[in-house]
Coordinates of C-alpha atoms in Angstrom, one line a residue:
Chain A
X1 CA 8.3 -21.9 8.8
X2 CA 8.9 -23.8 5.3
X3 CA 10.6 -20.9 3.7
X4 CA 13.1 -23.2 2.1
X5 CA 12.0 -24.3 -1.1
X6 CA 11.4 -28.3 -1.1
X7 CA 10.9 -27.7 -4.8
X8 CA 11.7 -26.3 -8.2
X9 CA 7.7 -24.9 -8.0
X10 CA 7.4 -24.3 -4.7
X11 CA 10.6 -21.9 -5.4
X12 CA 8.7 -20.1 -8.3
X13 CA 5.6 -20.0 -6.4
X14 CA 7.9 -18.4 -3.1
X15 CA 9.7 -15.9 -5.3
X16 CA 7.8 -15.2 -8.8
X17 CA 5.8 -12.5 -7.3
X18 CA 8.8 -10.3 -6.2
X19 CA 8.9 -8.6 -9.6
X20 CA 5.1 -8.1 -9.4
X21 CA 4.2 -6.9 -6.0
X22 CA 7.7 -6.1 -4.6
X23 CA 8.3 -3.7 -7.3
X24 CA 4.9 -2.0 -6.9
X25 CA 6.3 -1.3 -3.1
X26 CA 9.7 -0.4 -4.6
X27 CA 8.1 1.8 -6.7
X28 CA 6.2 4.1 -4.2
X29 CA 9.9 3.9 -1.9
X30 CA 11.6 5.3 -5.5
X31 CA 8.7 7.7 -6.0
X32 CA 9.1 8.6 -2.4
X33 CA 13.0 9.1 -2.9
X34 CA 12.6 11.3 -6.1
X35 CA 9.8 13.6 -4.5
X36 CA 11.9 14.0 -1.0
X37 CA 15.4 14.0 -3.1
X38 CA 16.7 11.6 -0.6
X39 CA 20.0 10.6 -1.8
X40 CA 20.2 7.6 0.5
X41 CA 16.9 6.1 -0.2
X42 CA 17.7 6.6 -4.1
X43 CA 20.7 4.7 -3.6
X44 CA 18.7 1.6 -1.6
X45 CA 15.9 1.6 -4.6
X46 CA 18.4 1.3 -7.3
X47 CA 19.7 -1.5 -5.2
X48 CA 16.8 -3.5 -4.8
X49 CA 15.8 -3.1 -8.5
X50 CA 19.2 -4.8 -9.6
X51 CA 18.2 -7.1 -6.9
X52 CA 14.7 -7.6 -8.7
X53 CA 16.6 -8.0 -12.1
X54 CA 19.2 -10.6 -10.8
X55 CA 16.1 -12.8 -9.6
X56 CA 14.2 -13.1 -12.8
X57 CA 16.9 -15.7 -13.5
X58 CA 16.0 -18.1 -10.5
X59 CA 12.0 -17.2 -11.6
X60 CA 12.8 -18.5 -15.3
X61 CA 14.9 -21.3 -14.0
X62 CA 12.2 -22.8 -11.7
X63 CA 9.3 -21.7 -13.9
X64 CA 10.7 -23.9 -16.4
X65 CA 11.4 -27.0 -14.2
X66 CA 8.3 -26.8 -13.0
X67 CA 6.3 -27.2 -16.3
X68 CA 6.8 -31.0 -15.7
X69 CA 5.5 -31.4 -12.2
X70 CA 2.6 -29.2 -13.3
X71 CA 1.3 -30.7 -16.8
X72 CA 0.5 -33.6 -14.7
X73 CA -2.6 -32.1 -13.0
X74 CA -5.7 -32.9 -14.6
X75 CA -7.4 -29.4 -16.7
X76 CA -3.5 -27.8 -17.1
X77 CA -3.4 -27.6 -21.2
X78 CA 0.1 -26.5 -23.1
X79 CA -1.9 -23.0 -23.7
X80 CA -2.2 -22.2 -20.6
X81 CA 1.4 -22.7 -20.0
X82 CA 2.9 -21.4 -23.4
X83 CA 0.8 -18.1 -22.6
X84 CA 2.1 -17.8 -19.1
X85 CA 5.7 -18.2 -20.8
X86 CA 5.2 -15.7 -23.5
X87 CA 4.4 -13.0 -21.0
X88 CA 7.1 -13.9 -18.7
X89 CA 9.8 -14.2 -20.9
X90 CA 8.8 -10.3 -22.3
X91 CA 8.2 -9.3 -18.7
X92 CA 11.5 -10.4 -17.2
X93 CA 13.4 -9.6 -20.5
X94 CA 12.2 -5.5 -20.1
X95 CA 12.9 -6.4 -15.8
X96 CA 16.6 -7.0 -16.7
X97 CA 17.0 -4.2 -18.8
X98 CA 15.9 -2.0 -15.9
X99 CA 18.0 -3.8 -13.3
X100 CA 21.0 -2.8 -16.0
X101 CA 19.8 0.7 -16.2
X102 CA 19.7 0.8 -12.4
X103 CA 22.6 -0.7 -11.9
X104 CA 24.5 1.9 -13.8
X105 CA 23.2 4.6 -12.5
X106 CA 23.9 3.4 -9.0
X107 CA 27.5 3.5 -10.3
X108 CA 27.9 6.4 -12.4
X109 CA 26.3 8.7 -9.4
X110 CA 28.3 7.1 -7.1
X111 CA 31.6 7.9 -9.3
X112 CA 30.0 11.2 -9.8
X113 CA 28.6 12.5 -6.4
X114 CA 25.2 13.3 -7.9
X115 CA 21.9 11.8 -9.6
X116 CA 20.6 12.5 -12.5
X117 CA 16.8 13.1 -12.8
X118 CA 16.9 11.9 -16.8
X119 CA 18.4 7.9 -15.6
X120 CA 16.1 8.4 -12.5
X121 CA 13.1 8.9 -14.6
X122 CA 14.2 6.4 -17.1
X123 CA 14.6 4.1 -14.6
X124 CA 10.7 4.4 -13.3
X125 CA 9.2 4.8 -16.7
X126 CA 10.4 1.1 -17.5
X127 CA 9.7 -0.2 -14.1
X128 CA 5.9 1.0 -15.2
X129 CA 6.4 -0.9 -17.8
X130 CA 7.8 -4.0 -16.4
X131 CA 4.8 -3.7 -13.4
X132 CA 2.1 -3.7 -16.5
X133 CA 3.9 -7.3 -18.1
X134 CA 4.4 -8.5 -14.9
X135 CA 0.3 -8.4 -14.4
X136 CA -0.1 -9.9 -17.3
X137 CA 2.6 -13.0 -16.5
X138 CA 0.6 -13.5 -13.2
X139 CA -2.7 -13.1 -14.1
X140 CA -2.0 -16.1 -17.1
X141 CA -0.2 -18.0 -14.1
X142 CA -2.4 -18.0 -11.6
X143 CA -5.0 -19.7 -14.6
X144 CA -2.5 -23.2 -14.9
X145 CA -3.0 -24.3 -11.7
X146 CA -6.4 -22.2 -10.2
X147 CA -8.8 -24.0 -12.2
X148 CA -11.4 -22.7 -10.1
X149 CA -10.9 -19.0 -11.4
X150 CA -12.8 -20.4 -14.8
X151 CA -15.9 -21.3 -13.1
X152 CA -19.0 -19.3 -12.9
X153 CA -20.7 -19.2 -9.6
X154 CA -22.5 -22.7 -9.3
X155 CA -25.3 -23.7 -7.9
X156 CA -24.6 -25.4 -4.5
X157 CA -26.3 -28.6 -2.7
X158 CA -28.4 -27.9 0.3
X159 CA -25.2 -27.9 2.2
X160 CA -27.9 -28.3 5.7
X161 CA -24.8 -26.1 7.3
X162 CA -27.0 -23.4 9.9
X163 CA -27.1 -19.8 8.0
X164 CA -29.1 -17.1 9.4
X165 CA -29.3 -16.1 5.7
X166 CA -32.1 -14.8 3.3
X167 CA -30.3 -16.2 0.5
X168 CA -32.1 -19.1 -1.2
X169 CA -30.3 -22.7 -0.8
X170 CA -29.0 -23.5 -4.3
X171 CA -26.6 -20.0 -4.6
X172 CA -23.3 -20.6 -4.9
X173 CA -20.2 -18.0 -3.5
X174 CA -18.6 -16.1 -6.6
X175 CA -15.3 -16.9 -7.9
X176 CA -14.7 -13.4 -7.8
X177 CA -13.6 -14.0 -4.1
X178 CA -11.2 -16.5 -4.8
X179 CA -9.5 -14.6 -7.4
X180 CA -9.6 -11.4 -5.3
X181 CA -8.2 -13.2 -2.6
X182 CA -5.3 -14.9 -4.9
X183 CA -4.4 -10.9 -6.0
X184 CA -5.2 -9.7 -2.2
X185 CA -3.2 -12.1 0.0
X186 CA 0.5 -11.3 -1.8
X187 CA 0.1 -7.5 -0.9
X188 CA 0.1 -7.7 3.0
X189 CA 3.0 -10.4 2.8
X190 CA 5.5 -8.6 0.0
X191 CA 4.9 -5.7 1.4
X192 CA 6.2 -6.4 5.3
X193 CA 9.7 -8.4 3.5
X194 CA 9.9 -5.1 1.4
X195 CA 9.1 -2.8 4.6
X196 CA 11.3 -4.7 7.2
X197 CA 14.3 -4.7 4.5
X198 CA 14.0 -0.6 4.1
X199 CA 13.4 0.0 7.8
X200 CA 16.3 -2.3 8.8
X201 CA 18.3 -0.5 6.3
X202 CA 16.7 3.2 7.4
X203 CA 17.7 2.2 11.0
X204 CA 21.6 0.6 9.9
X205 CA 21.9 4.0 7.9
X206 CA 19.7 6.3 10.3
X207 CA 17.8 7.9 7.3
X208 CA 14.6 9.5 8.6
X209 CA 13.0 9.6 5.4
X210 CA 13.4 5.9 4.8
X211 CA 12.5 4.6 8.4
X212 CA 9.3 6.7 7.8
X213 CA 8.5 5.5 4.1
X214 CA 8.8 2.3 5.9
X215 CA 5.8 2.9 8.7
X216 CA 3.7 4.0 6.0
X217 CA 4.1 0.4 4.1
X218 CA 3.6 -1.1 7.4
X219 CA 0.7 0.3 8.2
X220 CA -0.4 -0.1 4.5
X221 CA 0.1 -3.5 5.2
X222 CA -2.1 -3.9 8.4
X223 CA -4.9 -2.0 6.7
X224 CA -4.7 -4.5 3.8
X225 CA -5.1 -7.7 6.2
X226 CA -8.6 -6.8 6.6
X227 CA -9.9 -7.3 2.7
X228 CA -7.3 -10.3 2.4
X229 CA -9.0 -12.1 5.5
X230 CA -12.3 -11.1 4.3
X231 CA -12.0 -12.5 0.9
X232 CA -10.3 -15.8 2.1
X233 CA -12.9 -16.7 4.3
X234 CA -15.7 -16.1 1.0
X235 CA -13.1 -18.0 -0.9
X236 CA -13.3 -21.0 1.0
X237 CA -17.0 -20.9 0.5
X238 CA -16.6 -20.6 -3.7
X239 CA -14.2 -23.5 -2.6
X240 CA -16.5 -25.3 -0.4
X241 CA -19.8 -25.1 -1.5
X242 CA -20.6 -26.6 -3.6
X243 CA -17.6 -29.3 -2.5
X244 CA -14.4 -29.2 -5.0
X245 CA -12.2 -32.6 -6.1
X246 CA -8.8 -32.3 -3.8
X247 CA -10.0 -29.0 -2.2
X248 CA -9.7 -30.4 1.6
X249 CA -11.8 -28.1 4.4
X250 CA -9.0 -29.0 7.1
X251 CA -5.5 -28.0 5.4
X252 CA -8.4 -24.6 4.5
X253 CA -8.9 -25.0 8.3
X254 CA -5.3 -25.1 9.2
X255 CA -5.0 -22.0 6.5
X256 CA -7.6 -20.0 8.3
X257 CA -6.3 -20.4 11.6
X258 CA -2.8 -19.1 10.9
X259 CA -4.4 -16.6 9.0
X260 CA -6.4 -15.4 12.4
X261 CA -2.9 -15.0 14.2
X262 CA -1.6 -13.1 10.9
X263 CA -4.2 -10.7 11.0
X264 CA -3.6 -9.8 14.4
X265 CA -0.1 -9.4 13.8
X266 CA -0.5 -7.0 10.5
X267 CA -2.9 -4.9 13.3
X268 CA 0.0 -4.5 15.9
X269 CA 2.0 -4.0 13.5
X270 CA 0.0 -1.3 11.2
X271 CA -1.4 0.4 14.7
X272 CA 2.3 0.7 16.1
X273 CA 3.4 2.2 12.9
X274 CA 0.8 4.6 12.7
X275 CA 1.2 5.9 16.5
X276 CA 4.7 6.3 15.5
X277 CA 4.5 8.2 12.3
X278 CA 1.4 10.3 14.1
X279 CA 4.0 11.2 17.5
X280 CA 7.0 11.7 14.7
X281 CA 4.8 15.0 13.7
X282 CA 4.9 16.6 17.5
X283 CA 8.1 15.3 18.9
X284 CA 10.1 16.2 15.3
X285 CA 12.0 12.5 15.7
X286 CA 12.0 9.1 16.4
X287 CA 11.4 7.2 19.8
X288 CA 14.3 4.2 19.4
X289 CA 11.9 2.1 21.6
X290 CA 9.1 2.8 19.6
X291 CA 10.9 1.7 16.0
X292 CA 12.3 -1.5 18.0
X293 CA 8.9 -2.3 19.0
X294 CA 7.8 -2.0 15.1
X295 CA 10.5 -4.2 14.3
X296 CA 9.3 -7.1 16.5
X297 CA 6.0 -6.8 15.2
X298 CA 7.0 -7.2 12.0
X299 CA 9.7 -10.1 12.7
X300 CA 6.9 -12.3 14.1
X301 CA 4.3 -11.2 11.8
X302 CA 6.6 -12.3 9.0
X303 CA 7.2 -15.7 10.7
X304 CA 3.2 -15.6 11.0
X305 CA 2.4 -14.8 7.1
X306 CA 5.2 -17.0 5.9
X307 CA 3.4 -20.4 7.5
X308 CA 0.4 -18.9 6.6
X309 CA 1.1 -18.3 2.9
X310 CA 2.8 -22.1 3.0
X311 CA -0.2 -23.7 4.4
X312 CA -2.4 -21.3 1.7
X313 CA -0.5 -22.9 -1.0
X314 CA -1.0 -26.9 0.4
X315 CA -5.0 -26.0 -1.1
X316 CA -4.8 -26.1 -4.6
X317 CA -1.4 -26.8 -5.2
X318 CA -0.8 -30.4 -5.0
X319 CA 2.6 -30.3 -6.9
X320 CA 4.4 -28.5 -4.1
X321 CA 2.9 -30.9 -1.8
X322 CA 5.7 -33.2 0.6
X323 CA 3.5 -34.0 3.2
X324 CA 0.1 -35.7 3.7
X325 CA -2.7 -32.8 4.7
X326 CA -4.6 -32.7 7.4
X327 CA -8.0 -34.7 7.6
X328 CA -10.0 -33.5 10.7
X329 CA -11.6 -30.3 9.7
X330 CA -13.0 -29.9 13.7
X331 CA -9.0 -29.9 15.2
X332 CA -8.8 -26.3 14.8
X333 CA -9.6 -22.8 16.2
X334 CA -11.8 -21.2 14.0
X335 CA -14.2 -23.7 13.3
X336 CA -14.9 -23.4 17.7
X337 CA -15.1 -19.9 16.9
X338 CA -17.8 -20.0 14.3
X339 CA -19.7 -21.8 17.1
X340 CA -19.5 -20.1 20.0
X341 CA -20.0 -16.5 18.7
X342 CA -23.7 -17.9 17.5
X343 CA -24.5 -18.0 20.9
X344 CA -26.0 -14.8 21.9
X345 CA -24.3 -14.4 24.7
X346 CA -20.8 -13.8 22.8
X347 CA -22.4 -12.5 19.6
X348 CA -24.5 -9.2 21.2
X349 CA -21.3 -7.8 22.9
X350 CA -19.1 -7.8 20.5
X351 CA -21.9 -6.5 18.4
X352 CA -22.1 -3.4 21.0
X353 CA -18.2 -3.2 20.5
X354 CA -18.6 -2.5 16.7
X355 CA -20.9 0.2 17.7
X356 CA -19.0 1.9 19.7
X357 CA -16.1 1.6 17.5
X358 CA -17.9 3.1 14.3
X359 CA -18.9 6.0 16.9
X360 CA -15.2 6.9 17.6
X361 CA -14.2 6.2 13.9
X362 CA -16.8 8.6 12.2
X363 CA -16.7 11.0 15.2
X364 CA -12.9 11.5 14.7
X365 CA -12.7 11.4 10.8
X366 CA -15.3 13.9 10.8
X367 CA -14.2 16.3 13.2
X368 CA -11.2 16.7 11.4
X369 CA -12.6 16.6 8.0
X370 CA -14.4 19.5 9.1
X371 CA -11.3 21.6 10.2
X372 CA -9.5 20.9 6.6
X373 CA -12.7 22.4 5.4
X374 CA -12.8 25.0 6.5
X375 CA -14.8 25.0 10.1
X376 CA -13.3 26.4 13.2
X377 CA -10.6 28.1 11.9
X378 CA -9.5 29.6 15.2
X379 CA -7.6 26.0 16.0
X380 CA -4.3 24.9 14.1
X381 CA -4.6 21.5 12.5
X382 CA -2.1 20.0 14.7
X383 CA -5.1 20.1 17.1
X384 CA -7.6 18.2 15.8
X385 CA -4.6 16.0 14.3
X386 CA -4.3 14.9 18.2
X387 CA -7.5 12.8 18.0
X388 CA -6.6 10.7 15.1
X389 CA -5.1 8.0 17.4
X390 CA -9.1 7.5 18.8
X391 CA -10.2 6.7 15.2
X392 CA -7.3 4.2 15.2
X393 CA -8.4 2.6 18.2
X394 CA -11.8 2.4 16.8
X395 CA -11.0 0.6 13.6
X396 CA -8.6 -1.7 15.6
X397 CA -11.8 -2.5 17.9
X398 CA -14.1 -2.9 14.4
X399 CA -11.6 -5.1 12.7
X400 CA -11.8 -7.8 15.8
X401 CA -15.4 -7.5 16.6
X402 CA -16.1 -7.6 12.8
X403 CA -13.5 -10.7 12.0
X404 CA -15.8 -12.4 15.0
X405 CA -19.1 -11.1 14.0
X406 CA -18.0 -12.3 10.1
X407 CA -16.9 -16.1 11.4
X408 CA -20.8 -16.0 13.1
X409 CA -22.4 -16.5 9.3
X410 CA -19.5 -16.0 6.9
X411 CA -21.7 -17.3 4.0
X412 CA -24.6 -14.5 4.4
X413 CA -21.8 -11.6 4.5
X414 CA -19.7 -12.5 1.8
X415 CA -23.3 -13.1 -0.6
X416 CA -24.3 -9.7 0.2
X417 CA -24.5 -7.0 -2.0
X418 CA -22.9 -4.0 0.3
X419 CA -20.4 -6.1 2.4
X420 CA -17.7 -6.5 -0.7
X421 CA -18.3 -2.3 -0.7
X422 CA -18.0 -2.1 2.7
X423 CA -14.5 -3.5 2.6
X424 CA -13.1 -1.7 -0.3
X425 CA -14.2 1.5 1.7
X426 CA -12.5 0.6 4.8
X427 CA -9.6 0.2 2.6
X428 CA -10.1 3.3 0.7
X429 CA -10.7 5.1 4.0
X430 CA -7.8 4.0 6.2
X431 CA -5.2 4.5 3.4
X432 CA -6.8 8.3 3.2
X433 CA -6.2 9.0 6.9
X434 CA -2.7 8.6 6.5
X435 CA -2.8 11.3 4.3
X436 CA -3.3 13.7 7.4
X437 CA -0.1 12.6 9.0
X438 CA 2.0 12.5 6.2
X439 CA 0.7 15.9 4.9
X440 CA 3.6 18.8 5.2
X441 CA 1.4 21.5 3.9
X442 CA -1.6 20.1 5.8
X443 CA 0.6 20.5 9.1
X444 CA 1.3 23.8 8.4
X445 CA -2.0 25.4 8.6
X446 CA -2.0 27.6 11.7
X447 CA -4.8 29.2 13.1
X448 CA -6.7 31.7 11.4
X449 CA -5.4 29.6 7.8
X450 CA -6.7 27.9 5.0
X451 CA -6.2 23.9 4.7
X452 CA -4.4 23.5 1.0
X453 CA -6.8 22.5 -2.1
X454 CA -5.5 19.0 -2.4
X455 CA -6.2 18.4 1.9
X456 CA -9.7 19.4 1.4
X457 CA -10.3 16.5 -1.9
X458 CA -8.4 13.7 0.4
X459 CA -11.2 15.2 3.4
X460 CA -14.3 14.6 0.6
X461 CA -12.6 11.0 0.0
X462 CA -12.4 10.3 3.5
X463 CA -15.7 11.3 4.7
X464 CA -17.6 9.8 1.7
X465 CA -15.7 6.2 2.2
X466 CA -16.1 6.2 5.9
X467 CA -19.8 7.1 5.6
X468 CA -20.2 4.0 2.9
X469 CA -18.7 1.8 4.9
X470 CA -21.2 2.7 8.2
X471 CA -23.8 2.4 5.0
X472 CA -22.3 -1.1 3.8
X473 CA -22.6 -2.2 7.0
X474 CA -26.2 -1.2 8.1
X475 CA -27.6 -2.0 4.7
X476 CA -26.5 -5.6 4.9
X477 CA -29.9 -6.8 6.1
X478 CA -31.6 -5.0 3.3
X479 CA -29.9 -4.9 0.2
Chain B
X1 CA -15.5 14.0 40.8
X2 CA -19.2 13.7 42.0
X3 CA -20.1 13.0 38.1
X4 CA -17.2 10.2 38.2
X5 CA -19.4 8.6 41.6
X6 CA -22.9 9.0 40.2
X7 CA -21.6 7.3 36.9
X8 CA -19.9 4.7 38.7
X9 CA -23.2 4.1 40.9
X10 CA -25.4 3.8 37.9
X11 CA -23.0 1.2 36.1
X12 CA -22.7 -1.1 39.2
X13 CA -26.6 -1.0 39.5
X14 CA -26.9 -2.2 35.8
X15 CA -24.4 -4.6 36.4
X16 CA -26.0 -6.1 39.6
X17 CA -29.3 -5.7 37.5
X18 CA -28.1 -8.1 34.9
X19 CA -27.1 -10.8 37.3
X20 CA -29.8 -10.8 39.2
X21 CA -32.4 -11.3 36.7
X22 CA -30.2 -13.3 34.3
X23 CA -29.8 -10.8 31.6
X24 CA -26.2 -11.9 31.5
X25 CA -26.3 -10.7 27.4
X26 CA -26.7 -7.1 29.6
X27 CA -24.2 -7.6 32.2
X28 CA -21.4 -8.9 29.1
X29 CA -22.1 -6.0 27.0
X30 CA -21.7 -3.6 29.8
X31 CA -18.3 -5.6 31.0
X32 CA -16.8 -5.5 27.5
X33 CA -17.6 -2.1 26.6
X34 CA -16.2 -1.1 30.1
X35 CA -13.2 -2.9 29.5
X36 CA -12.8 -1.8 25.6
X37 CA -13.3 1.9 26.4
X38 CA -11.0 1.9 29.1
X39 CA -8.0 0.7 27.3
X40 CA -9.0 3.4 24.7
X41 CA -8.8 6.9 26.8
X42 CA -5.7 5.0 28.7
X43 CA -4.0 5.0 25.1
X44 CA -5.1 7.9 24.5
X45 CA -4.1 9.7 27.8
X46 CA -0.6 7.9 27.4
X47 CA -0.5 9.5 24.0
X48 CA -1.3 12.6 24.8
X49 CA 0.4 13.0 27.6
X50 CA 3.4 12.8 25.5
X51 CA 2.6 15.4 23.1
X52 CA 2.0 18.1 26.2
X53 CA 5.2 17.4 27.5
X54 CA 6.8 17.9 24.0
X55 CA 4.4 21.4 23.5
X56 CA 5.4 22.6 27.1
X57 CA 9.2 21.7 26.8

């Protein structure tokens, strides 16, 4: 699974975004903690931000043996690195001093019996802080060693590949991809560590509140595999074409392929979540069989992100490299894939699949949009809540049909102008939904009742986002 | 039930359709959206099922 580090960089590059990422997830758990004036969760957060603190010393220590290995590659320059050094040393500097605050507050309330609100907002001011240098420290990291992030979108050879595309040979894929994708593809993988270690520990300490803060991330997490894949397959075309010194199309090949499994792990993962979270509001607890069944998921998904992260990295990281990569770009899945769903045959199915998938989506979403504003006041909420499960199996039919109908002519997609739209939508969309389930005052509207103000503005969001992306999609031809 | 057999009837004629004139494009699409919304309204019945027992109980 090559989660041991073979590697004073492959170390930093396994653990440097914990501080970035991780906290952002820690964050919305603390948030969560604060709002729901959960004692236990407050306790785990304050934990796992001293954790954060006492790894900024294995970050500086492998960030600075691996200044070496990485001055060697041809285009790093001592800027680059001093200026990823200056930000990090002020970022983990202010990351410590929270992990003391933290830490002391974990103790004092513990000798005390209580929290106080002052430390507790203390404590999440400076993590705000810390989140905002920690960008900063990435964003001048990620520019030593991805080169490619300084290149404006260049013209590409007649690559003679078959595209059923309008776009004129000669039009290169944006970098933009790759540097979304670089951004993109540590949220889905922090997140499930951060989720599986608070749902482990809301299951060890049987805290509602946690276990359910938990399904939320993971089904964050499952709705965030679908922009990640996306903008890793246009980033192997800003990779590809036109072709890149030492960027190899099999280890991308290899990369893809895991990343295929890892998708449909987030999916089972996210989808289980949901369904749980969604029952949670009529049953009023947890089925144990269910929250096992989320914790497998996530197990293997982790497994399945973990080797698909490693073989990410074997790319454009050749310092990290212990083995030689791969050299036949035809030995794996996805480029059969990209074949066979050309074929009509394959392609015009699926295609019908989407269809009917958009149907159930914008029928559901609708329906209950309409209720929060206001329609058909005679039902309580918690009925129309009851269809939200058919929306969910509509975007888990979308997200397969559309990965396949995507592999059919990846480059014509990724160069339109309302697919990258599309995707943020489905993101902005799906993260909305959840809204409904999570929602006290929203499940509290009986019959005969007004939906709250705030319901009715998530409902505009919704409906405006899941209309965009049926717009996105349709308007791909066109615009 | 008599809507279940005159749906049924009409589906096995556009599926026999399809075969027999090779329109196997038709006869796939009509398999897989079969197949797909099946799985759906079982989830869903499973589902809800639950949550009338839980509203009855």
């Amino acid at each position: 699974m090559h989660v041991i580090p073979e590697s004073w960089s492959h170390l930093h590059i396994l653990i440097s975004l914990f501080p970035l990422v991780g906290l952002l997830f820690v964050l919305g758990f603390y948030a969560t903690s604060i709002v729901t004036n959960n004692d236990g969760l407050k306790r785990v957060c304050l934990a796992v931000i001293v954790g954060l603190g006492v790894l900024s010393i294995p970050i500086y220590v492998s960030g600075i043996y691996s200044i070496m290995p990485v001055s060697a590659r041809e285009g790093v320059t001592e800027d680059l690195i001093n200026a990823h050094y200056d930000w990090s040393i002020f970022a983990l500097l202010v990351l410590i001093g929270v992990a003391f605050a933290a830490g002391y507050e974990y103790m004092r309330a513990d000798k005390v019996g209580r929290f106080s609100a002052n430390a507790l907002h203390l404590v999440l001011g400076l993590s705000l802080i810390t989140l905002l240098l920690m960008v900063a420290s990435g964003e001048s990291g990620w520019r030593i060693n991805h080169q490619e992030l300084g290149l404006s979108r260049v013209a590409s050879a007649a690559s003679g590949l078959p595209s059923g595309s309008d776009i004129p040979e000669g039009q290169g894929t944006p970098q933009a991809w790759s540097h979304w994708h670089i951004i993109l593809n540590h949220f889905p993988s922090l997140g499930l560590v951060i989720a599986l270690g608070y749902f482990i520990a809301g299951l060890v300490m049987n805290n509602d509140t946690m276990k359910r803060a938990s399904l939320v991330l993971f089904t964050i997490c499952g709705i965030l595999g679908v922009p990640t894949y996306v903008t890793g397959a246009s980033s192997m075309w800003a990779l590809t074409d036109p072709p890149m010194e030492n960027i190899s199309q099999a280890a991308i090949n290899a990369h893809r392929d895991m990343a295929l499994w890892t998708l449909f792990g987030l999916a089972a993962t996210g989808v289980t979540a949901y369904l749980e979270l969604w029952r949670y509001r009529y049953k009023g607890q947890f089925s144990r069989n269910a929250l096992y069944t989320v914790l497998a998921f996530g197990v293997i998904t982790l497994g399945l992100i973990a080797e698909t992260g490693h073989r990410g990295g074997q790319i454009n990281h050749p310092e990290i490299r212990t083995e030689p990569l791969p050299t036949d770009a035809a030995a794996y899945l996805s480029p059969g894939i990209e074949l066979r769903i050309n074929d009509v045959l394959w392609f015009v199915p699926w295609q019908t699949v989407h269809f009917f998938g958009y149907c159930l989506i914008f029928g559901t979403v609708f329906a209950v949009v309409l209720r929060v504003f206001g329609f058909w006041k005679s039902m309580p909420f918690s009925a129309v809540h009851r269809l939200l499960p058919l929306g969910v199996m509509g975007v888990v039919m979308n997200v397969f049909s559309g990965m396949l109908m995507l592999l059919a002519d990846t480059f014509r997609y990724v160069n339109s102008n309302s697919f990258p739209p599309k995707m943020a939508f489905i993101v902005i969309g799906g993260c909305a939904v959840l809204y409904f389930s999570l929602s006290e005052s929203l499940w509290q509207t009986k019959a005969g009742e007004e939906a709250p103000m705030a319901a009715k503005w998530v409902a505009g969001v919704t409906l405006l986002a899941w209309a965009g992306v049926i717009m996105g999609g349709r308007l791909i031809p066109y615009v | 039930m008599i809507v279940w057999i005159v749906a049924g009837i009409l589906i096995a004629l556009a599926l026999i359709y399809g075969l027999a004139v090779g329109q196997y494009v038709l006869f796939w699409t009509i398999v897989l959206a079969l197949v797909v919304m099946s799985g759906v309204i079982t989830i869903m019945y499973c589902l809800n099922r639950e949550v009338e027992k839980s509203n009855h109980s």
